[in-house]
GROMACS .gro file of N, CA and C in nm:
model
  426
    1PHE      N    1   5.795  24.742  12.175
    1PHE     CA    2   5.683  24.763  12.265
    1PHE      C    3   5.640  24.908  12.266
    2ASP      N    4   5.735  25.001  12.247
    2ASP     CA    5   5.701  25.144  12.243
    2ASP      C    6   5.619  25.179  12.120
    3ASN      N    7   5.645  25.114  12.007
    3ASN     CA    8   5.584  25.154  11.881
    3ASN      C    9   5.482  25.052  11.830
    4SER      N   10   5.439  24.960  11.912
    4SER     CA   11   5.342  24.859  11.871
    4SER      C   12   5.200  24.909  11.895
    5SER      N   13   5.108  24.871  11.806
    5SER     CA   14   4.968  24.912  11.824
    5SER      C   15   4.905  24.844  11.946
    6VAL      N   16   4.969  24.739  11.998
    6VAL     CA   17   4.922  24.675  12.121
    6VAL      C   18   5.033  24.676  12.226
    7GLY      N   19   5.111  24.784  12.225
    7GLY     CA   20   5.223  24.797  12.316
    7GLY      C   21   5.191  24.884  12.436
    8MET      N   22   5.290  24.963  12.473
    8MET     CA   23   5.285  25.043  12.595
    8MET      C   24   5.162  25.134  12.603
    9ASN      N   25   5.138  25.213  12.499
    9ASN     CA   26   5.027  25.308  12.502
    9ASN      C   27   4.893  25.236  12.508
   10TYR      N   28   4.880  25.128  12.432
   10TYR     CA   29   4.759  25.047  12.432
   10TYR      C   30   4.728  24.997  12.573
   11HIS      N   31   4.827  24.937  12.638
   11HIS     CA   32   4.805  24.881  12.771
   11HIS      C   33   4.777  24.990  12.875
   12TYR      N   34   4.836  25.107  12.857
   12TYR     CA   35   4.809  25.217  12.950
   12TYR      C   36   4.664  25.263  12.936
   13ILE      N   37   4.617  25.276  12.812
   13ILE     CA   38   4.478  25.316  12.788
   13ILE      C   39   4.383  25.212  12.848
   14LYS      N   40   4.415  25.085  12.833
   14LYS     CA   41   4.333  24.979  12.892
   14LYS      C   42   4.333  24.991  13.045
   15LYS      N   43   4.449  25.027  13.103
   15LYS     CA   44   4.459  25.044  13.249
   15LYS      C   45   4.365  25.155  13.296
   16LEU      N   46   4.345  25.256  13.212
   16LEU     CA   47   4.254  25.365  13.246
   16LEU      C   48   4.107  25.326  13.227
   17GLY      N   49   4.083  25.209  13.166
   17GLY     CA   50   3.947  25.162  13.147
   17GLY      C   51   3.888  25.194  13.010
   18TYR      N   52   3.973  25.224  12.914
   18TYR     CA   53   3.928  25.261  12.779
   18TYR      C   54   3.984  25.166  12.674
   19THR      N   55   3.934  25.181  12.553
   19THR     CA   56   3.985  25.109  12.437
   19THR      C   57   4.033  25.213  12.337
   20PRO      N   58   4.153  25.198  12.283
   20PRO     CA   59   4.201  25.295  12.184
   20PRO      C   60   4.106  25.300  12.064
   21SER      N   61   4.080  25.422  12.014
   21SER     CA   62   3.991  25.437  11.898
   21SER      C   63   4.069  25.451  11.769
   22SER      N   64   4.193  25.499  11.778
   22SER     CA   65   4.275  25.511  11.658
   22SER      C   66   4.422  25.524  11.698
   23SER      N   67   4.507  25.514  11.598
   23SER     CA   68   4.651  25.522  11.619
   23SER      C   69   4.712  25.602  11.506
   24GLU      N   70   4.799  25.694  11.539
   24GLU     CA   71   4.873  25.774  11.441
   24GLU      C   72   5.021  25.761  11.473
   25GLY      N   73   5.088  25.671  11.405
   25GLY     CA   74   5.228  25.646  11.437
   25GLY      C   75   5.237  25.591  11.578
   26MET      N   76   5.317  25.652  11.661
   26MET     CA   77   5.334  25.606  11.799
   26MET      C   78   5.223  25.656  11.891
   27ILE      N   79   5.147  25.755  11.846
   27ILE     CA   80   5.042  25.815  11.930
   27ILE      C   81   4.915  25.731  11.920
   28GLN      N   82   4.857  25.696  12.035
   28GLN     CA   83   4.728  25.630  12.035
   28GLN      C   84   4.625  25.724  12.094
   29ILE      N   85   4.503  25.713  12.044
   29ILE     CA   86   4.396  25.805  12.081
   29ILE      C   87   4.277  25.727  12.134
   30PHE      N   88   4.211  25.784  12.235
   30PHE     CA   89   4.083  25.729  12.278
   30PHE      C   90   3.987  25.844  12.305
   31GLU      N   91   3.859  25.810  12.307
   31GLU     CA   92   3.754  25.910  12.323
   31GLU      C   93   3.708  25.914  12.469
   32ASN      N   94   3.677  26.032  12.518
   32ASN     CA   95   3.628  26.050  12.654
   32ASN      C   96   3.484  26.001  12.663
   33ASP      N   97   3.455  25.927  12.767
   33ASP     CA   98   3.319  25.880  12.792
   33ASP      C   99   3.249  25.968  12.894
   34GLY      N  100   3.307  26.081  12.927
   34GLY     CA  101   3.251  26.170  13.028
   34GLY      C  102   3.306  26.146  13.166
   35HIS      N  103   3.388  26.042  13.182
   35HIS     CA  104   3.442  26.006  13.313
   35HIS      C  105   3.595  26.005  13.314
   36PHE      N  106   3.657  26.068  13.217
   36PHE     CA  107   3.802  26.062  13.204
   36PHE      C  108   3.874  26.109  13.330
   37ILE      N  109   3.839  26.224  13.381
   37ILE     CA  110   3.908  26.278  13.499
   37ILE      C  111   3.893  26.184  13.617
   38ASP      N  112   3.772  26.134  13.640
   38ASP     CA  113   3.749  26.041  13.751
   38ASP      C  114   3.832  25.914  13.733
   39ASN      N  115   3.834  25.859  13.611
   39ASN     CA  116   3.911  25.738  13.585
   39ASN      C  117   4.060  25.763  13.602
   40LEU      N  118   4.106  25.879  13.558
   40LEU     CA  119   4.247  25.915  13.572
   40LEU      C  120   4.285  25.921  13.720
   41MET      N  121   4.205  25.990  13.799
   41MET     CA  122   4.236  26.006  13.941
   41MET      C  123   4.228  25.873  14.015
   42LYS      N  124   4.140  25.784  13.973
   42LYS     CA  125   4.124  25.654  14.038
   42LYS      C  126   4.237  25.558  14.003
   43ASN      N  127   4.286  25.564  13.880
   43ASN     CA  128   4.380  25.462  13.831
   43ASN      C  129   4.526  25.506  13.823
   44VAL      N  130   4.554  25.634  13.841
   44VAL     CA  131   4.691  25.682  13.823
   44VAL      C  132   4.730  25.768  13.942
   45LYS      N  133   4.848  25.743  13.994
   45LYS     CA  134   4.900  25.821  14.107
   45LYS      C  135   5.016  25.909  14.061
   46ASN      N  136   5.044  26.012  14.138
   46ASN     CA  137   5.160  26.098  14.117
   46ASN      C  138   5.166  26.158  13.976
   47ILE      N  139   5.061  26.227  13.937
   47ILE     CA  140   5.061  26.293  13.807
   47ILE      C  141   5.073  26.443  13.827
   48ARG      N  142   5.111  26.510  13.722
   48ARG     CA  143   5.115  26.656  13.719
   48ARG      C  144   5.033  26.698  13.598
   49VAL      N  145   4.940  26.790  13.618
   49VAL     CA  146   4.851  26.834  13.511
   49VAL      C  147   4.878  26.981  13.481
   50TYR      N  148   4.888  27.012  13.352
   50TYR     CA  149   4.906  27.149  13.306
   50TYR      C  150   4.788  27.187  13.216
   51ASN      N  151   4.738  27.308  13.230
   51ASN     CA  152   4.638  27.362  13.137
   51ASN      C  153   4.507  27.283  13.140
   52ILE      N  154   4.429  27.298  13.242
   52ILE     CA  155   4.302  27.227  13.252
   52ILE      C  156   4.216  27.258  13.129
   53ALA      N  157   4.172  27.155  13.059
   53ALA     CA  158   4.094  27.173  12.936
   53ALA      C  159   3.948  27.200  12.971
   54PRO      N  160   3.886  27.298  12.901
   54PRO     CA  161   3.744  27.326  12.926
   54PRO      C  162   3.654  27.214  12.874
   55LYS      N  163   3.698  27.144  12.772
   55LYS     CA  164   3.624  27.028  12.720
   55LYS      C  165   3.725  26.918  12.692
   56ILE      N  166   3.681  26.796  12.711
   56ILE     CA  167   3.769  26.682  12.685
   56ILE      C  168   3.692  26.582  12.600
   57ASN      N  169   3.731  26.571  12.474
   57ASN     CA  170   3.670  26.474  12.384
   57ASN      C  171   3.770  26.366  12.344
   58ARG      N  172   3.884  26.410  12.289
   58ARG     CA  173   3.985  26.315  12.240
   58ARG      C  174   4.111  26.325  12.324
   59ILE      N  175   4.164  26.209  12.361
   59ILE     CA  176   4.283  26.203  12.445
   59ILE      C  177   4.392  26.127  12.371
   60ALA      N  178   4.510  26.187  12.363
   60ALA     CA  179   4.626  26.125  12.299
   60ALA      C  180   4.720  26.070  12.406
   61VAL      N  181   4.779  25.954  12.378
   61VAL     CA  182   4.872  25.892  12.472
   61VAL      C  183   5.000  25.855  12.398
   62LEU      N  184   5.111  25.902  12.453
   62LEU     CA  185   5.244  25.862  12.405
   62LEU      C  186   5.335  25.860  12.527
   63LEU      N  187   5.345  25.744  12.589
   63LEU     CA  188   5.423  25.734  12.712
   63LEU      C  189   5.571  25.752  12.684
   64GLY      N  190   5.643  25.787  12.788
   64GLY     CA  191   5.783  25.823  12.773
   64GLY      C  192   5.790  25.973  12.761
   65SER      N  193   5.898  26.021  12.710
   65SER     CA  194   5.918  26.165  12.694
   65SER      C  195   5.864  26.207  12.557
   66GLY      N  196   5.732  26.229  12.549
   66GLY     CA  197   5.667  26.253  12.420
   66GLY      C  198   5.636  26.397  12.389
   67GLY      N  199   5.687  26.490  12.467
   67GLY     CA  200   5.654  26.631  12.447
   67GLY      C  201   5.684  26.684  12.308
   68SER      N  202   5.783  26.630  12.241
   68SER     CA  203   5.818  26.679  12.108
   68SER      C  204   5.710  26.646  12.005
   69PHE      N  205   5.610  26.567  12.043
   69PHE     CA  206   5.499  26.533  11.954
   69PHE      C  207   5.378  26.624  11.973
   70ILE      N  208   5.394  26.733  12.048
   70ILE     CA  209   5.282  26.820  12.082
   70ILE      C  210   5.213  26.878  11.958
   71GLU      N  211   5.287  26.910  11.854
   71GLU     CA  212   5.225  26.963  11.732
   71GLU      C  213   5.141  26.857  11.662
   72GLU      N  214   5.186  26.732  11.663
   72GLU     CA  215   5.108  26.623  11.606
   72GLU      C  216   4.979  26.603  11.684
   73VAL      N  217   4.986  26.614  11.817
   73VAL     CA  218   4.867  26.601  11.902
   73VAL      C  219   4.767  26.711  11.867
   74LYS      N  220   4.815  26.832  11.846
   74LYS     CA  221   4.727  26.942  11.805
   74LYS      C  222   4.663  26.912  11.671
   75ALA      N  223   4.742  26.864  11.575
   75ALA     CA  224   4.691  26.833  11.440
   75ALA      C  225   4.587  26.720  11.445
   76LEU      N  226   4.596  26.634  11.545
   76LEU     CA  227   4.500  26.524  11.561
   76LEU      C  228   4.375  26.570  11.636
   77ASP      N  229   4.367  26.699  11.668
   77ASP     CA  230   4.252  26.760  11.735
   77ASP      C  231   4.223  26.695  11.871
   78CYS      N  232   4.330  26.671  11.947
   78CYS     CA  233   4.314  26.613  12.081
   78CYS      C  234   4.311  26.724  12.185
   79ASP      N  235   4.232  26.703  12.288
   79ASP     CA  236   4.216  26.801  12.396
   79ASP      C  237   4.311  26.773  12.512
   80VAL      N  238   4.358  26.648  12.522
   80VAL     CA  239   4.445  26.607  12.630
   80VAL      C  240   4.560  26.525  12.572
   81PHE      N  241   4.679  26.543  12.628
   81PHE     CA  242   4.796  26.466  12.587
   81PHE      C  243   4.859  26.406  12.712
   82ILE      N  244   4.860  26.273  12.720
   82ILE     CA  245   4.921  26.201  12.831
   82ILE      C  246   5.060  26.156  12.788
   83SER      N  247   5.162  26.201  12.860
   83SER     CA  248   5.301  26.165  12.832
   83SER      C  249   5.382  26.196  12.957
   84SER      N  250   5.510  26.230  12.939
   84SER     CA  251   5.590  26.270  13.055
   84SER      C  252   5.706  26.360  13.013
   85GLU      N  253   5.766  26.421  13.114
   85GLU     CA  254   5.884  26.506  13.097
   85GLU      C  255   5.862  26.620  12.997
   86PHE      N  256   5.751  26.690  13.011
   86PHE     CA  257   5.723  26.804  12.923
   86PHE      C  258   5.821  26.918  12.951
   87LYS      N  259   5.869  26.980  12.846
   87LYS     CA  260   5.958  27.096  12.858
   87LYS      C  261   5.874  27.223  12.865
   88HIS      N  262   5.936  27.328  12.915
   88HIS     CA  263   5.866  27.454  12.935
   88HIS      C  264   5.798  27.504  12.807
   89HIS      N  265   5.869  27.503  12.696
   89HIS     CA  266   5.809  27.556  12.572
   89HIS      C  267   5.696  27.465  12.522
   90GLU      N  268   5.700  27.337  12.553
   90GLU     CA  269   5.591  27.246  12.516
   90GLU      C  270   5.466  27.276  12.599
   91ILE      N  271   5.485  27.306  12.726
   91ILE     CA  272   5.374  27.343  12.814
   91ILE      C  273   5.310  27.472  12.765
   92LEU      N  274   5.392  27.570  12.728
   92LEU     CA  275   5.339  27.697  12.678
   92LEU      C  276   5.265  27.679  12.545
   93TYR      N  277   5.319  27.596  12.457
   93TYR     CA  278   5.254  27.567  12.329
   93TYR      C  279   5.116  27.503  12.354
   94ALA      N  280   5.113  27.407  12.445
   94ALA     CA  281   4.987  27.339  12.477
   94ALA      C  282   4.886  27.439  12.534
   95LYS      N  283   4.930  27.527  12.621
   95LYS     CA  284   4.840  27.627  12.679
   95LYS      C  285   4.783  27.717  12.570
   96GLU      N  286   4.869  27.763  12.481
   96GLU     CA  287   4.828  27.850  12.371
   96GLU      C  288   4.723  27.783  12.282
   97HIS      N  289   4.729  27.651  12.270
   97HIS     CA  290   4.639  27.578  12.180
   97HIS      C  291   4.530  27.500  12.255
   98GLY      N  292   4.515  27.526  12.385
   98GLY     CA  293   4.406  27.467  12.461
   98GLY      C  294   4.419  27.317  12.484
   99ILE      N  295   4.541  27.269  12.495
   99ILE     CA  296   4.564  27.125  12.516
   99ILE      C  297   4.606  27.103  12.662
  100MET      N  298   4.534  27.017  12.729
  100MET     CA  299   4.568  26.979  12.866
  100MET      C  300   4.678  26.873  12.861
  101LEU      N  301   4.783  26.892  12.940
  101LEU     CA  302   4.893  26.795  12.947
  101LEU      C  303   4.884  26.720  13.078
  102VAL      N  304   4.897  26.587  13.070
  102VAL     CA  305   4.900  26.503  13.189
  102VAL      C  306   5.035  26.433  13.190
  103ASP      N  307   5.120  26.475  13.285
  103ASP     CA  308   5.254  26.418  13.300
  103ASP      C  309   5.245  26.303  13.398
  104VAL      N  310   5.260  26.180  13.346
  104VAL     CA  311   5.247  26.060  13.429
  104VAL      C  312   5.383  26.006  13.473
  105THR      N  313   5.485  26.090  13.466
  105THR     CA  314   5.622  26.054  13.504
  105THR      C  315   5.664  25.927  13.430
  106HIS      N  316   5.726  25.835  13.497
  106HIS     CA  317   5.775  25.714  13.430
  106HIS      C  318   5.695  25.591  13.469
  107GLN      N  319   5.564  25.607  13.476
  107GLN     CA  320   5.478  25.494  13.510
  107GLN      C  321   5.473  25.391  13.399
  108ALA      N  322   5.519  25.427  13.281
  108ALA     CA  323   5.519  25.334  13.168
  108ALA      C  324   5.602  25.210  13.197
  109GLU      N  325   5.707  25.227  13.274
  109GLU     CA  326   5.792  25.112  13.305
  109GLU      C  327   5.711  25.006  13.379
  110GLY      N  328   5.620  25.049  13.466
  110GLY     CA  329   5.534  24.954  13.538
  110GLY      C  330   5.440  24.881  13.444
  111VAL      N  331   5.387  24.952  13.345
  111VAL     CA  332   5.300  24.889  13.245
  111VAL      C  333   5.379  24.782  13.172
  112PHE      N  334   5.497  24.817  13.125
  112PHE     CA  335   5.582  24.723  13.053
  112PHE      C  336   5.614  24.601  13.140
  113ALA      N  337   5.657  24.625  13.263
  113ALA     CA  338   5.696  24.516  13.352
  113ALA      C  339   5.581  24.419  13.375
  114ASN      N  340   5.461  24.471  13.397
  114ASN     CA  341   5.347  24.385  13.423
  114ASN      C  342   5.307  24.302  13.301
  115VAL      N  343   5.309  24.363  13.182
  115VAL     CA  344   5.274  24.291  13.060
  115VAL      C  345   5.376  24.182  13.031
  116ILE      N  346   5.504  24.215  13.045
  116ILE     CA  347   5.608  24.115  13.019
  116ILE      C  348   5.603  24.003  13.123
  117ALA      N  349   5.579  24.037  13.249
  117ALA     CA  350   5.569  23.934  13.353
  117ALA      C  351   5.454  23.839  13.323
  118GLU      N  352   5.341  23.893  13.278
  118GLU     CA  353   5.227  23.807  13.244
  118GLU      C  354   5.262  23.717  13.126
  119PHE      N  355   5.327  23.772  13.025
  119PHE     CA  356   5.369  23.693  12.909
  119PHE      C  357   5.464  23.581  12.951
  120LEU      N  358   5.563  23.615  13.031
  120LEU     CA  359   5.663  23.516  13.072
  120LEU      C  360   5.607  23.413  13.171
  121SER      N  361   5.498  23.445  13.237
  121SER     CA  362   5.440  23.352  13.334
  121SER      C  363   5.390  23.224  13.267
  122GLU      N  364   5.374  23.226  13.136
  122GLU     CA  365   5.333  23.105  13.062
  122GLU      C  366   5.443  22.999  13.065
  123TYR      N  367   5.566  23.043  13.089
  123TYR     CA  368   5.678  22.949  13.097
  123TYR      C  369   5.690  22.904  13.242
  124LYS      N  370   5.641  22.786  13.269
  124LYS     CA  371   5.627  22.737  13.406
  124LYS      C  372   5.760  22.718  13.478
  125ASP      N  373   5.871  22.704  13.403
  125ASP     CA  374   6.000  22.681  13.467
  125ASP      C  375   6.071  22.811  13.504
  126LEU      N  376   6.006  22.926  13.479
  126LEU     CA  377   6.065  23.055  13.516
  126LEU      C  378   5.998  23.109  13.642
  127GLU      N  379   6.077  23.168  13.728
  127GLU     CA  380   6.022  23.237  13.844
  127GLU      C  381   6.019  23.386  13.812
  128ILE      N  382   5.901  23.444  13.811
  128ILE     CA  383   5.883  23.582  13.767
  128ILE      C  384   5.843  23.670  13.885
  129GLY      N  385   5.904  23.785  13.895
  129GLY     CA  386   5.866  23.884  13.994
  129GLY      C  387   5.877  24.022  13.933
  130VAL      N  388   5.794  24.114  13.980
  130VAL     CA  389   5.798  24.252  13.931
  130VAL      C  390   5.836  24.343  14.047
  131TYR      N  391   5.944  24.416  14.029
  131TYR     CA  392   5.990  24.512  14.129
  131TYR      C  393   5.894  24.631  14.133
  132LYS      N  394   5.848  24.666  14.249
  132LYS     CA  395   5.761  24.782  14.266
  132LYS      C  396   5.845  24.901  14.313
  133ASP      N  397   5.851  25.003  14.230
  133ASP     CA  398   5.929  25.122  14.263
  133ASP      C  399   5.859  25.197  14.376
  134THR      N  400   5.933  25.235  14.479
  134THR     CA  401   5.871  25.298  14.594
  134THR      C  402   5.921  25.441  14.616
  135TYR      N  403   6.001  25.494  14.523
  135TYR     CA  404   6.053  25.627  14.549
  135TYR      C  405   5.946  25.733  14.528
  136GLU      N  406   5.957  25.840  14.601
  136GLU     CA  407   5.868  25.954  14.585
  136GLU      C  408   5.956  26.077  14.580
  137VAL      N  409   5.908  26.176  14.510
  137VAL     CA  410   5.981  26.302  14.497
  137VAL      C  411   5.912  26.406  14.583
  138ASP      N  412   5.987  26.471  14.669
  138ASP     CA  413   5.931  26.578  14.750
  138ASP      C  414   5.929  26.707  14.670
  139ILE      N  415   5.821  26.781  14.681
  139ILE     CA  416   5.809  26.910  14.614
  139ILE      C  417   5.794  27.016  14.720
  140LEU      N  418   5.877  27.119  14.716
  140LEU     CA  419   5.872  27.226  14.814
  140LEU      C  420   5.736  27.296  14.811
  141GLY      N  421   5.690  27.336  14.926
  141GLY     CA  422   5.566  27.411  14.934
  141GLY      C  423   5.442  27.324  14.945
  142ARG      N  424   5.460  27.194  14.960
  142ARG     CA  425   5.341  27.106  14.973
  142ARG      C  426   5.337  27.046  15.110
   0.00000   0.00000   0.00000
């Protein structure tokens, strides 16, 4: 599901209201329609954004801990990289190269759970439920 062209990244992009335009290995890309920030804020909660991009044309998505793919994202000429658990040197690299990072924490698990629950719901003899994670992390100074 992590490495499928219709897996985790595909379903996350669809959740944002877009259709993937291309795929490079595990990274999926979509084009900004001019409403990316609005769609992101409307459809995703608890994100952390680093390095606000002056222009947003191409957006790369690699859910999970994808920071080690930052050089590939740069080579793909993407302005935004959606992933999670970025390390300090990855954030600095992105800033140096004008790439906005969107850390969506571990929301990918919810995407996976919902897709699998829908798939399994076809089996009428199974009772399916999806656990909704309710934890929140407190950040000092807020």
